[in-house]
């Protein structure tokens, strides 16, 4: 039965946002790119959901699609029960304010000619809030992200460091009082020490602003500490989904295992724990039949070419889409 394997991933009562069989296809001159190929999951109110996977696996496309900032080819996205794909334009504009996104390149995402004090409250301009109220709000949100108003209010984006610019981008998202914040590789371009500061900041404001967070990264290490649940994607599909305790300690999908092995480990003198992922990611124009990971999977068997694996629960509590998942004894 379609979707039966994922039904238990979506306790509707807790879900702030629920995604069912979401698909995004891009038509190009050379064919159709299947960027997101039928993914189902929920985002629980108040949680931080980490989304990881190699570059090109569809993380950004999925992030944009669930906020309806990007194209959607099929499926359903419900925000507090409202079908985001079906709402009229006017209602969508109002809803969008509650769904904010920040990106990898904070400087590039800010209008270069606007000073910080205006940038952070741009989202309020259309809501009829007075200039005085907006300025008050700018002070509050800049304070929340650790930027002193008097020092930063008149600076332009190019007068900010990467970390400061990302703080401004976060303040700008917070200014409209969102419920969901999607951070797309928000720390990937920053130095490691600044990454940690921004991650801590996101943790702090989460409680203060009563936020639900989706944290997208290509690096499994980055999402580990911040996530309540982790979703691993490969070539437009979900491979594994669960609490980090389960996913990191006993990864059940060979792809998750390989990703974890490709993270340099300080306890091994910065070497990898296992063979790094080999081979190229197949083209999303023509993904492999059956299991999409099979062309790179050391465990692949005949069944993997003919049948697509469905999500199923493991003995360690996460969900995995693999015909021959790793057992805890093997990991
Ligand atoms: N506008 C677009 N037109 C065509 N292909 C696209 C477009 N946006 C993304 N893609 C392709 O879709 C796939 C997923 O991209 P993306 O969501 O950016 O991955 P990720 O964020 O995980 O790196 C990639 O193969 C990418 O090249
Ligand atoms: S279904 Fe087969 S090819 Fe896919 S990850 Fe599992 S073992 Fe590997
Ligand atoms: Mg991306």
mmCIF file of C-alpha atoms and ligand atoms in Angstrom:
data_model
loop_
_atom_site.group_PDB
_atom_site.id
_atom_site.type_symbol
_atom_site.label_atom_id
_atom_site.label_comp_id
_atom_site.label_asym_id
_atom_site.label_seq_id
_atom_site.Cartn_x
_atom_site.Cartn_y
_atom_site.Cartn_z
ATOM 1 C CA UNK A 1 0.000 0.000 0.000
ATOM 2 C CA UNK A 2 1.408 3.371 -1.022
ATOM 3 C CA UNK A 3 2.833 5.358 1.834
ATOM 4 C CA UNK A 4 2.059 2.751 4.495
ATOM 5 C CA UNK A 5 5.730 2.548 5.386
ATOM 6 C CA UNK A 6 5.865 6.212 6.307
ATOM 7 C CA UNK A 7 2.466 6.716 7.917
ATOM 8 C CA UNK A 8 3.932 6.393 11.401
ATOM 9 C CA UNK A 9 6.386 9.193 10.638
ATOM 10 C CA UNK A 10 3.544 11.656 10.639
ATOM 11 C CA UNK A 11 1.658 11.946 13.887
ATOM 12 C CA UNK A 12 -0.625 14.694 12.566
ATOM 13 C CA UNK A 13 -1.408 16.150 15.956
ATOM 14 C CA UNK A 14 2.180 17.136 16.628
ATOM 15 C CA UNK A 15 3.060 18.231 13.121
ATOM 16 C CA UNK A 16 3.573 21.918 12.422
ATOM 17 C CA UNK A 17 4.222 21.056 8.819
ATOM 18 C CA UNK A 18 3.536 17.790 7.083
ATOM 19 C CA UNK A 19 4.901 16.779 3.732
ATOM 20 C CA UNK A 20 3.443 13.954 1.668
ATOM 21 C CA UNK A 21 4.961 12.510 -1.480
ATOM 22 C CA UNK A 22 6.558 15.843 -2.379
ATOM 23 C CA UNK A 23 8.013 15.957 -5.876
ATOM 24 C CA UNK A 24 9.990 18.639 -7.693
ATOM 25 C CA UNK A 25 10.976 18.094 -11.324
ATOM 26 C CA UNK A 26 12.928 20.636 -13.317
ATOM 27 C CA UNK A 27 12.478 20.524 -17.065
ATOM 28 C CA UNK A 28 15.777 21.276 -18.770
ATOM 29 C CA UNK A 29 17.055 21.141 -22.346
ATOM 30 C CA UNK A 30 18.566 17.698 -21.712
ATOM 31 C CA UNK A 31 15.611 16.168 -19.873
ATOM 32 C CA UNK A 32 13.764 16.245 -16.574
ATOM 33 C CA UNK A 33 15.815 16.612 -13.397
ATOM 34 C CA UNK A 34 14.120 14.672 -10.620
ATOM 35 C CA UNK A 35 15.397 16.892 -7.812
ATOM 36 C CA UNK A 36 12.938 15.676 -5.149
ATOM 37 C CA UNK A 37 11.220 12.374 -5.879
ATOM 38 C CA UNK A 38 8.339 11.709 -3.516
ATOM 39 C CA UNK A 39 9.413 12.398 0.049
ATOM 40 C CA UNK A 40 7.124 12.211 3.093
ATOM 41 C CA UNK A 41 7.927 13.503 6.556
ATOM 42 C CA UNK A 42 6.642 15.807 9.234
ATOM 43 C CA UNK A 43 8.169 18.663 11.134
ATOM 44 C CA UNK A 44 7.086 18.650 14.756
ATOM 45 C CA UNK A 45 6.280 21.850 16.559
ATOM 46 C CA UNK A 46 9.315 23.077 18.477
ATOM 47 C CA UNK A 47 11.805 20.580 17.101
ATOM 48 C CA UNK A 48 14.987 21.084 15.141
ATOM 49 C CA UNK A 49 15.013 18.817 12.110
ATOM 50 C CA UNK A 50 18.408 18.316 10.473
ATOM 51 C CA UNK A 51 18.510 17.492 6.751
ATOM 52 C CA UNK A 52 21.799 16.110 5.430
ATOM 53 C CA UNK A 53 23.200 14.602 2.265
ATOM 54 C CA UNK A 54 25.819 15.291 -0.380
ATOM 55 C CA UNK A 55 25.574 18.341 -2.574
ATOM 56 C CA UNK A 56 22.906 17.906 -5.255
ATOM 57 C CA UNK A 57 20.697 15.464 -3.327
ATOM 58 C CA UNK A 58 17.759 17.882 -3.244
ATOM 59 C CA UNK A 59 18.016 19.497 0.197
ATOM 60 C CA UNK A 60 17.638 23.108 -0.953
ATOM 61 C CA UNK A 61 14.934 22.233 -3.457
ATOM 62 C CA UNK A 62 12.971 20.459 -0.717
ATOM 63 C CA UNK A 63 13.543 23.366 1.716
ATOM 64 C CA UNK A 64 12.244 25.905 -0.764
ATOM 65 C CA UNK A 65 9.347 23.721 -1.863
ATOM 66 C CA UNK A 66 7.989 23.232 1.657
ATOM 67 C CA UNK A 67 7.874 27.014 2.101
ATOM 68 C CA UNK A 68 6.434 27.370 -1.389
ATOM 69 C CA UNK A 69 9.348 29.545 -2.346
ATOM 70 C CA UNK A 70 10.163 27.182 -5.164
ATOM 71 C CA UNK A 71 8.465 25.017 -7.689
ATOM 72 C CA UNK A 72 6.418 21.966 -6.641
ATOM 73 C CA UNK A 73 5.500 19.233 -9.132
ATOM 74 C CA UNK A 74 3.420 16.982 -6.923
ATOM 75 C CA UNK A 75 2.453 15.942 -3.429
ATOM 76 C CA UNK A 76 1.092 17.827 -0.480
ATOM 77 C CA UNK A 77 2.472 20.282 2.063
ATOM 78 C CA UNK A 78 0.292 21.144 5.036
ATOM 79 C CA UNK A 79 1.116 23.912 7.463
ATOM 80 C CA UNK A 80 -1.013 23.549 10.593
ATOM 81 C CA UNK A 81 -3.453 21.600 8.481
ATOM 82 C CA UNK A 82 -3.697 24.219 5.693
ATOM 83 C CA UNK A 83 -2.728 22.915 2.264
ATOM 84 C CA UNK A 84 0.060 25.318 1.265
ATOM 85 C CA UNK A 85 -0.099 24.219 -2.339
ATOM 86 C CA UNK A 86 -3.775 25.073 -2.635
ATOM 87 C CA UNK A 87 -4.076 28.426 -0.850
ATOM 88 C CA UNK A 88 -4.837 31.585 -2.832
ATOM 89 C CA UNK A 89 -2.018 34.063 -3.375
ATOM 90 C CA UNK A 90 -3.154 36.596 -0.775
ATOM 91 C CA UNK A 91 -3.391 34.065 2.017
ATOM 92 C CA UNK A 92 -0.041 32.620 0.970
ATOM 93 C CA UNK A 93 1.624 36.022 1.393
ATOM 94 C CA UNK A 94 0.342 36.149 4.977
ATOM 95 C CA UNK A 95 1.339 32.553 5.681
ATOM 96 C CA UNK A 96 4.816 33.067 4.254
ATOM 97 C CA UNK A 97 5.625 35.555 6.955
ATOM 98 C CA UNK A 98 5.339 32.694 9.421
ATOM 99 C CA UNK A 99 7.792 30.638 7.393
ATOM 100 C CA UNK A 100 11.241 32.160 7.014
ATOM 101 C CA UNK A 101 14.422 30.961 5.360
ATOM 102 C CA UNK A 102 18.077 31.926 5.696
ATOM 103 C CA UNK A 103 20.829 30.988 3.273
ATOM 104 C CA UNK A 104 24.487 30.106 2.952
ATOM 105 C CA UNK A 105 25.610 33.468 1.604
ATOM 106 C CA UNK A 106 24.248 36.080 4.020
ATOM 107 C CA UNK A 107 25.960 39.061 2.393
ATOM 108 C CA UNK A 108 24.614 38.081 -1.014
ATOM 109 C CA UNK A 109 21.095 37.647 0.334
ATOM 110 C CA UNK A 110 20.987 41.209 1.706
ATOM 111 C CA UNK A 111 20.353 44.320 -0.405
ATOM 112 C CA UNK A 112 23.855 45.860 -0.602
ATOM 113 C CA UNK A 113 22.615 49.459 -0.452
ATOM 114 C CA UNK A 114 20.428 49.194 2.653
ATOM 115 C CA UNK A 115 21.721 49.819 6.162
ATOM 116 C CA UNK A 116 21.249 47.119 8.789
ATOM 117 C CA UNK A 117 18.485 48.968 10.643
ATOM 118 C CA UNK A 118 16.336 48.927 7.519
ATOM 119 C CA UNK A 119 17.333 45.456 6.341
ATOM 120 C CA UNK A 120 16.219 43.729 9.512
ATOM 121 C CA UNK A 121 12.670 45.102 9.365
ATOM 122 C CA UNK A 122 12.064 44.997 5.615
ATOM 123 C CA UNK A 123 9.582 42.188 6.110
ATOM 124 C CA UNK A 124 7.441 44.458 8.285
ATOM 125 C CA UNK A 125 7.176 47.334 5.806
ATOM 126 C CA UNK A 126 4.158 45.854 4.045
ATOM 127 C CA UNK A 127 2.287 45.079 7.260
ATOM 128 C CA UNK A 128 1.368 48.656 8.189
ATOM 129 C CA UNK A 129 3.682 48.787 11.213
ATOM 130 C CA UNK A 130 4.768 52.401 11.882
ATOM 131 C CA UNK A 131 8.341 53.539 11.307
ATOM 132 C CA UNK A 132 8.793 54.024 15.057
ATOM 133 C CA UNK A 133 7.563 50.539 15.847
ATOM 134 C CA UNK A 134 9.817 49.136 13.156
ATOM 135 C CA UNK A 135 12.827 50.831 14.660
ATOM 136 C CA UNK A 136 11.921 49.429 18.071
ATOM 137 C CA UNK A 137 11.617 45.990 16.556
ATOM 138 C CA UNK A 138 14.998 46.400 14.838
ATOM 139 C CA UNK A 139 16.596 47.090 18.237
ATOM 140 C CA UNK A 140 14.941 44.063 19.815
ATOM 141 C CA UNK A 141 15.922 41.572 17.132
ATOM 142 C CA UNK A 142 19.459 42.899 16.735
ATOM 143 C CA UNK A 143 19.842 42.577 20.483
ATOM 144 C CA UNK A 144 18.572 38.974 20.275
ATOM 145 C CA UNK A 145 21.248 38.054 17.748
ATOM 146 C CA UNK A 146 23.977 39.758 19.757
ATOM 147 C CA UNK A 147 24.509 42.852 17.598
ATOM 148 C CA UNK A 148 24.628 46.259 19.281
ATOM 149 C CA UNK A 149 22.166 48.596 17.573
ATOM 150 C CA UNK A 150 24.286 51.711 17.917
ATOM 151 C CA UNK A 151 27.319 50.015 16.418
ATOM 152 C CA UNK A 152 25.614 48.194 13.575
ATOM 153 C CA UNK A 153 22.449 50.107 12.615
ATOM 154 C CA UNK A 154 24.053 52.216 9.894
ATOM 155 C CA UNK A 155 26.395 49.616 8.425
ATOM 156 C CA UNK A 156 25.925 48.259 4.942
ATOM 157 C CA UNK A 157 26.211 44.493 4.235
ATOM 158 C CA UNK A 158 29.760 44.851 2.878
ATOM 159 C CA UNK A 159 30.817 46.382 6.202
ATOM 160 C CA UNK A 160 29.898 43.162 8.032
ATOM 161 C CA UNK A 161 31.884 39.966 8.584
ATOM 162 C CA UNK A 162 30.289 36.703 7.411
ATOM 163 C CA UNK A 163 29.187 35.875 10.941
ATOM 164 C CA UNK A 164 27.742 39.360 11.513
ATOM 165 C CA UNK A 165 25.906 39.244 8.183
ATOM 166 C CA UNK A 166 24.405 35.873 9.105
ATOM 167 C CA UNK A 167 23.273 37.380 12.424
ATOM 168 C CA UNK A 168 21.589 40.189 10.479
ATOM 169 C CA UNK A 169 19.898 37.626 8.219
ATOM 170 C CA UNK A 170 18.635 35.773 11.296
ATOM 171 C CA UNK A 171 17.435 39.013 12.922
ATOM 172 C CA UNK A 172 15.611 39.872 9.724
ATOM 173 C CA UNK A 173 13.821 36.535 9.749
ATOM 174 C CA UNK A 174 12.942 36.925 13.446
ATOM 175 C CA UNK A 175 11.534 40.431 12.947
ATOM 176 C CA UNK A 176 8.335 39.048 11.427
ATOM 177 C CA UNK A 177 7.822 36.569 14.284
ATOM 178 C CA UNK A 178 7.977 33.373 12.251
ATOM 179 C CA UNK A 179 7.015 29.930 13.481
ATOM 180 C CA UNK A 180 9.298 27.984 11.190
ATOM 181 C CA UNK A 181 12.851 28.923 10.284
ATOM 182 C CA UNK A 182 14.586 26.971 7.519
ATOM 183 C CA UNK A 183 18.372 27.423 7.644
ATOM 184 C CA UNK A 184 19.859 26.285 4.332
ATOM 185 C CA UNK A 185 23.607 25.665 4.793
ATOM 186 C CA UNK A 186 23.479 28.738 7.038
ATOM 187 C CA UNK A 187 26.883 28.049 8.597
ATOM 188 C CA UNK A 188 28.609 26.251 5.706
ATOM 189 C CA UNK A 189 30.507 29.326 4.506
ATOM 190 C CA UNK A 190 31.678 30.385 7.969
ATOM 191 C CA UNK A 191 34.853 29.591 9.903
ATOM 192 C CA UNK A 192 34.478 26.710 12.327
ATOM 193 C CA UNK A 193 34.533 28.950 15.424
ATOM 194 C CA UNK A 194 31.922 31.274 13.909
ATOM 195 C CA UNK A 195 29.846 28.237 12.889
ATOM 196 C CA UNK A 196 29.657 27.214 16.531
ATOM 197 C CA UNK A 197 28.584 30.720 17.574
ATOM 198 C CA UNK A 198 25.791 30.819 14.992
ATOM 199 C CA UNK A 199 24.612 27.313 15.949
ATOM 200 C CA UNK A 200 24.513 28.363 19.604
ATOM 201 C CA UNK A 201 22.653 31.496 18.631
ATOM 202 C CA UNK A 202 20.026 29.482 16.760
ATOM 203 C CA UNK A 203 19.604 27.244 19.827
ATOM 204 C CA UNK A 204 19.126 30.310 22.049
ATOM 205 C CA UNK A 205 16.635 32.159 19.868
ATOM 206 C CA UNK A 206 14.657 28.969 19.310
ATOM 207 C CA UNK A 207 13.435 29.038 22.874
ATOM 208 C CA UNK A 208 13.089 32.818 23.045
ATOM 209 C CA UNK A 209 10.998 33.028 19.873
ATOM 210 C CA UNK A 210 9.200 29.690 20.187
ATOM 211 C CA UNK A 211 10.565 28.507 16.864
ATOM 212 C CA UNK A 212 10.603 25.288 14.915
ATOM 213 C CA UNK A 213 13.811 24.932 12.917
ATOM 214 C CA UNK A 214 14.866 22.997 9.833
ATOM 215 C CA UNK A 215 18.635 22.914 9.617
ATOM 216 C CA UNK A 216 20.057 21.867 6.250
ATOM 217 C CA UNK A 217 23.745 20.938 5.906
ATOM 218 C CA UNK A 218 25.918 18.686 3.756
ATOM 219 C CA UNK A 219 27.996 17.882 6.831
ATOM 220 C CA UNK A 220 26.609 15.271 9.222
ATOM 221 C CA UNK A 221 28.799 16.609 12.013
ATOM 222 C CA UNK A 222 27.184 20.030 11.913
ATOM 223 C CA UNK A 223 23.592 18.853 12.412
ATOM 224 C CA UNK A 224 24.365 16.262 15.068
ATOM 225 C CA UNK A 225 24.369 18.512 18.121
ATOM 226 C CA UNK A 226 21.537 20.765 17.046
ATOM 227 C CA UNK A 227 18.985 18.240 15.732
ATOM 228 C CA UNK A 228 16.163 16.485 17.539
ATOM 229 C CA UNK A 229 15.732 14.336 14.445
ATOM 230 C CA UNK A 230 17.868 13.863 11.370
ATOM 231 C CA UNK A 231 16.788 13.119 7.819
ATOM 232 C CA UNK A 232 19.382 11.750 5.402
ATOM 233 C CA UNK A 233 18.717 12.328 1.706
ATOM 234 C CA UNK A 234 20.233 10.779 -1.400
ATOM 235 C CA UNK A 235 19.336 11.729 -4.963
ATOM 236 C CA UNK A 236 15.927 13.157 -4.155
ATOM 237 C CA UNK A 237 14.860 10.450 -1.702
ATOM 238 C CA UNK A 238 14.956 9.939 2.058
ATOM 239 C CA UNK A 239 17.309 7.088 3.087
ATOM 240 C CA UNK A 240 17.137 7.276 6.823
ATOM 241 C CA UNK A 241 15.217 9.288 9.391
ATOM 242 C CA UNK A 242 15.398 9.317 13.154
ATOM 243 C CA UNK A 243 16.847 10.650 16.355
ATOM 244 C CA UNK A 244 20.555 11.421 16.166
ATOM 245 C CA UNK A 245 21.273 8.968 18.994
ATOM 246 C CA UNK A 246 20.068 6.144 16.750
ATOM 247 C CA UNK A 247 21.238 7.428 13.365
ATOM 248 C CA UNK A 248 24.778 8.270 14.454
ATOM 249 C CA UNK A 249 25.355 5.344 16.802
ATOM 250 C CA UNK A 250 23.841 2.660 14.591
ATOM 251 C CA UNK A 251 23.287 3.944 11.065
ATOM 252 C CA UNK A 252 21.095 1.436 9.235
ATOM 253 C CA UNK A 253 21.420 2.718 5.671
ATOM 254 C CA UNK A 254 24.695 2.005 3.848
ATOM 255 C CA UNK A 255 24.687 5.617 2.625
ATOM 256 C CA UNK A 256 24.467 7.022 6.162
ATOM 257 C CA UNK A 257 27.264 4.649 7.172
ATOM 258 C CA UNK A 258 29.409 5.855 4.284
ATOM 259 C CA UNK A 259 28.708 9.506 5.061
ATOM 260 C CA UNK A 260 29.695 8.993 8.687
ATOM 261 C CA UNK A 261 32.852 7.177 7.635
ATOM 262 C CA UNK A 262 33.772 10.105 5.393
ATOM 263 C CA UNK A 263 33.903 12.554 8.312
ATOM 264 C CA UNK A 264 37.527 12.964 9.432
ATOM 265 C CA UNK A 265 37.846 11.808 13.048
ATOM 266 C CA UNK A 266 40.114 13.567 15.544
ATOM 267 C CA UNK A 267 40.519 10.299 17.493
ATOM 268 C CA UNK A 268 42.002 8.757 14.324
ATOM 269 C CA UNK A 269 44.437 11.628 13.764
ATOM 270 C CA UNK A 270 42.029 13.245 11.354
ATOM 271 C CA UNK A 271 41.748 10.099 9.216
ATOM 272 C CA UNK A 272 38.529 8.549 8.038
ATOM 273 C CA UNK A 273 36.974 5.623 9.894
ATOM 274 C CA UNK A 274 36.226 3.710 6.723
ATOM 275 C CA UNK A 275 36.468 3.959 2.970
ATOM 276 C CA UNK A 276 35.161 7.336 1.851
ATOM 277 C CA UNK A 277 32.259 7.381 -0.580
ATOM 278 C CA UNK A 278 33.500 6.423 -4.011
ATOM 279 C CA UNK A 279 32.012 6.950 -7.421
ATOM 280 C CA UNK A 280 29.962 9.847 -8.685
ATOM 281 C CA UNK A 281 26.399 10.592 -7.761
ATOM 282 C CA UNK A 282 24.312 9.361 -10.717
ATOM 283 C CA UNK A 283 22.576 12.008 -12.800
ATOM 284 C CA UNK A 284 19.195 13.066 -11.432
ATOM 285 C CA UNK A 285 18.140 13.164 -15.104
ATOM 286 C CA UNK A 286 18.252 9.375 -15.133
ATOM 287 C CA UNK A 287 18.420 7.921 -11.613
ATOM 288 C CA UNK A 288 19.106 4.175 -11.138
ATOM 289 C CA UNK A 289 16.091 1.849 -11.045
ATOM 290 C CA UNK A 290 15.090 0.320 -7.731
ATOM 291 C CA UNK A 291 17.291 1.761 -5.024
ATOM 292 C CA UNK A 292 18.948 4.981 -6.138
ATOM 293 C CA UNK A 293 22.044 4.292 -4.059
ATOM 294 C CA UNK A 294 22.738 0.923 -5.629
ATOM 295 C CA UNK A 295 25.451 2.109 -8.048
ATOM 296 C CA UNK A 296 27.586 3.077 -5.053
ATOM 297 C CA UNK A 297 26.377 0.581 -2.479
ATOM 298 C CA UNK A 298 28.714 -2.197 -1.243
ATOM 299 C CA UNK A 299 25.697 -4.290 -0.158
ATOM 300 C CA UNK A 300 23.688 -4.072 -3.391
ATOM 301 C CA UNK A 301 22.021 -7.287 -4.652
ATOM 302 C CA UNK A 302 19.713 -8.110 -7.559
ATOM 303 C CA UNK A 303 16.589 -7.059 -5.674
ATOM 304 C CA UNK A 304 18.020 -3.539 -5.276
ATOM 305 C CA UNK A 305 17.855 -2.986 -9.042
ATOM 306 C CA UNK A 306 14.268 -4.066 -9.445
ATOM 307 C CA UNK A 307 12.473 -2.903 -6.326
ATOM 308 C CA UNK A 308 12.504 0.437 -4.619
ATOM 309 C CA UNK A 309 13.050 -0.031 -0.874
ATOM 310 C CA UNK A 310 10.293 1.417 1.329
ATOM 311 C CA UNK A 311 10.747 3.067 4.721
ATOM 312 C CA UNK A 312 10.583 0.659 7.647
ATOM 313 C CA UNK A 313 11.338 0.911 11.349
ATOM 314 C CA UNK A 314 14.589 -0.551 12.684
ATOM 315 C CA UNK A 315 15.212 -2.251 16.009
ATOM 316 C CA UNK A 316 17.096 0.876 17.123
ATOM 317 C CA UNK A 317 14.139 3.172 16.516
ATOM 318 C CA UNK A 318 14.889 5.027 13.308
ATOM 319 C CA UNK A 319 13.380 4.488 9.852
ATOM 320 C CA UNK A 320 15.354 3.246 6.901
ATOM 321 C CA UNK A 321 14.683 2.675 3.205
ATOM 322 C CA UNK A 322 16.937 -0.276 2.380
ATOM 323 C CA UNK A 323 16.364 -3.932 1.476
ATOM 324 C CA UNK A 324 19.417 -5.017 3.459
ATOM 325 C CA UNK A 325 19.916 -2.509 6.279
ATOM 326 C CA UNK A 326 22.896 -2.713 8.606
ATOM 327 C CA UNK A 327 22.171 -4.291 11.947
ATOM 328 C CA UNK A 328 23.505 -2.690 15.141
ATOM 329 C CA UNK A 329 26.063 -5.525 15.346
ATOM 330 C CA UNK A 330 27.472 -4.521 11.960
ATOM 331 C CA UNK A 331 27.816 -0.782 12.652
HETATM 332 N N1 LIG B 1 16.348 25.489 -11.200
HETATM 333 C C1 LIG B 1 16.906 24.299 -11.487
HETATM 334 N N2 LIG B 1 16.898 23.808 -12.742
HETATM 335 C C2 LIG B 1 17.419 22.582 -13.016
HETATM 336 N N3 LIG B 1 17.982 21.789 -12.095
HETATM 337 C C3 LIG B 1 18.031 22.224 -10.836
HETATM 338 C C4 LIG B 1 17.487 23.498 -10.448
HETATM 339 N N4 LIG B 1 17.676 23.658 -9.112
HETATM 340 C C5 LIG B 1 18.301 22.536 -8.687
HETATM 341 N N5 LIG B 1 18.498 21.686 -9.714
HETATM 342 C C6 LIG B 1 19.113 20.340 -9.639
HETATM 343 O O1 LIG B 1 18.355 19.610 -8.697
HETATM 344 C C7 LIG B 1 19.202 18.777 -7.916
HETATM 345 C C8 LIG B 1 19.049 19.109 -6.451
HETATM 346 O O2 LIG B 1 19.605 20.386 -6.206
HETATM 347 P P1 LIG B 1 19.623 21.049 -4.765
HETATM 348 O O3 LIG B 1 18.266 20.990 -4.175
HETATM 349 O O4 LIG B 1 20.234 22.391 -4.901
HETATM 350 O O5 LIG B 1 20.589 20.082 -3.946
HETATM 351 P P2 LIG B 1 21.357 20.325 -2.564
HETATM 352 O O6 LIG B 1 20.766 21.534 -1.909
HETATM 353 O O7 LIG B 1 21.154 19.073 -1.784
HETATM 354 O O8 LIG B 1 22.791 20.527 -2.925
HETATM 355 C C9 LIG B 1 20.600 18.996 -8.454
HETATM 356 O O9 LIG B 1 20.871 17.993 -9.406
HETATM 357 C C10 LIG B 1 20.526 20.346 -9.109
HETATM 358 O O10 LIG B 1 21.453 20.456 -10.135
HETATM 359 S S1 LIG B 2 18.490 -1.202 -0.987
HETATM 360 FE FE1 LIG B 2 20.258 -2.350 -1.733
HETATM 361 S S2 LIG B 2 21.443 -0.879 -2.939
HETATM 362 FE FE2 LIG B 2 19.997 0.264 -1.698
HETATM 363 S S3 LIG B 2 21.123 0.847 0.098
HETATM 364 FE FE3 LIG B 2 20.051 -1.044 0.592
HETATM 365 S S4 LIG B 2 21.494 -2.692 0.083
HETATM 366 FE FE4 LIG B 2 22.258 -0.819 -0.879
HETATM 367 MG MG1 LIG B 3 21.746 23.279 -1.251
#
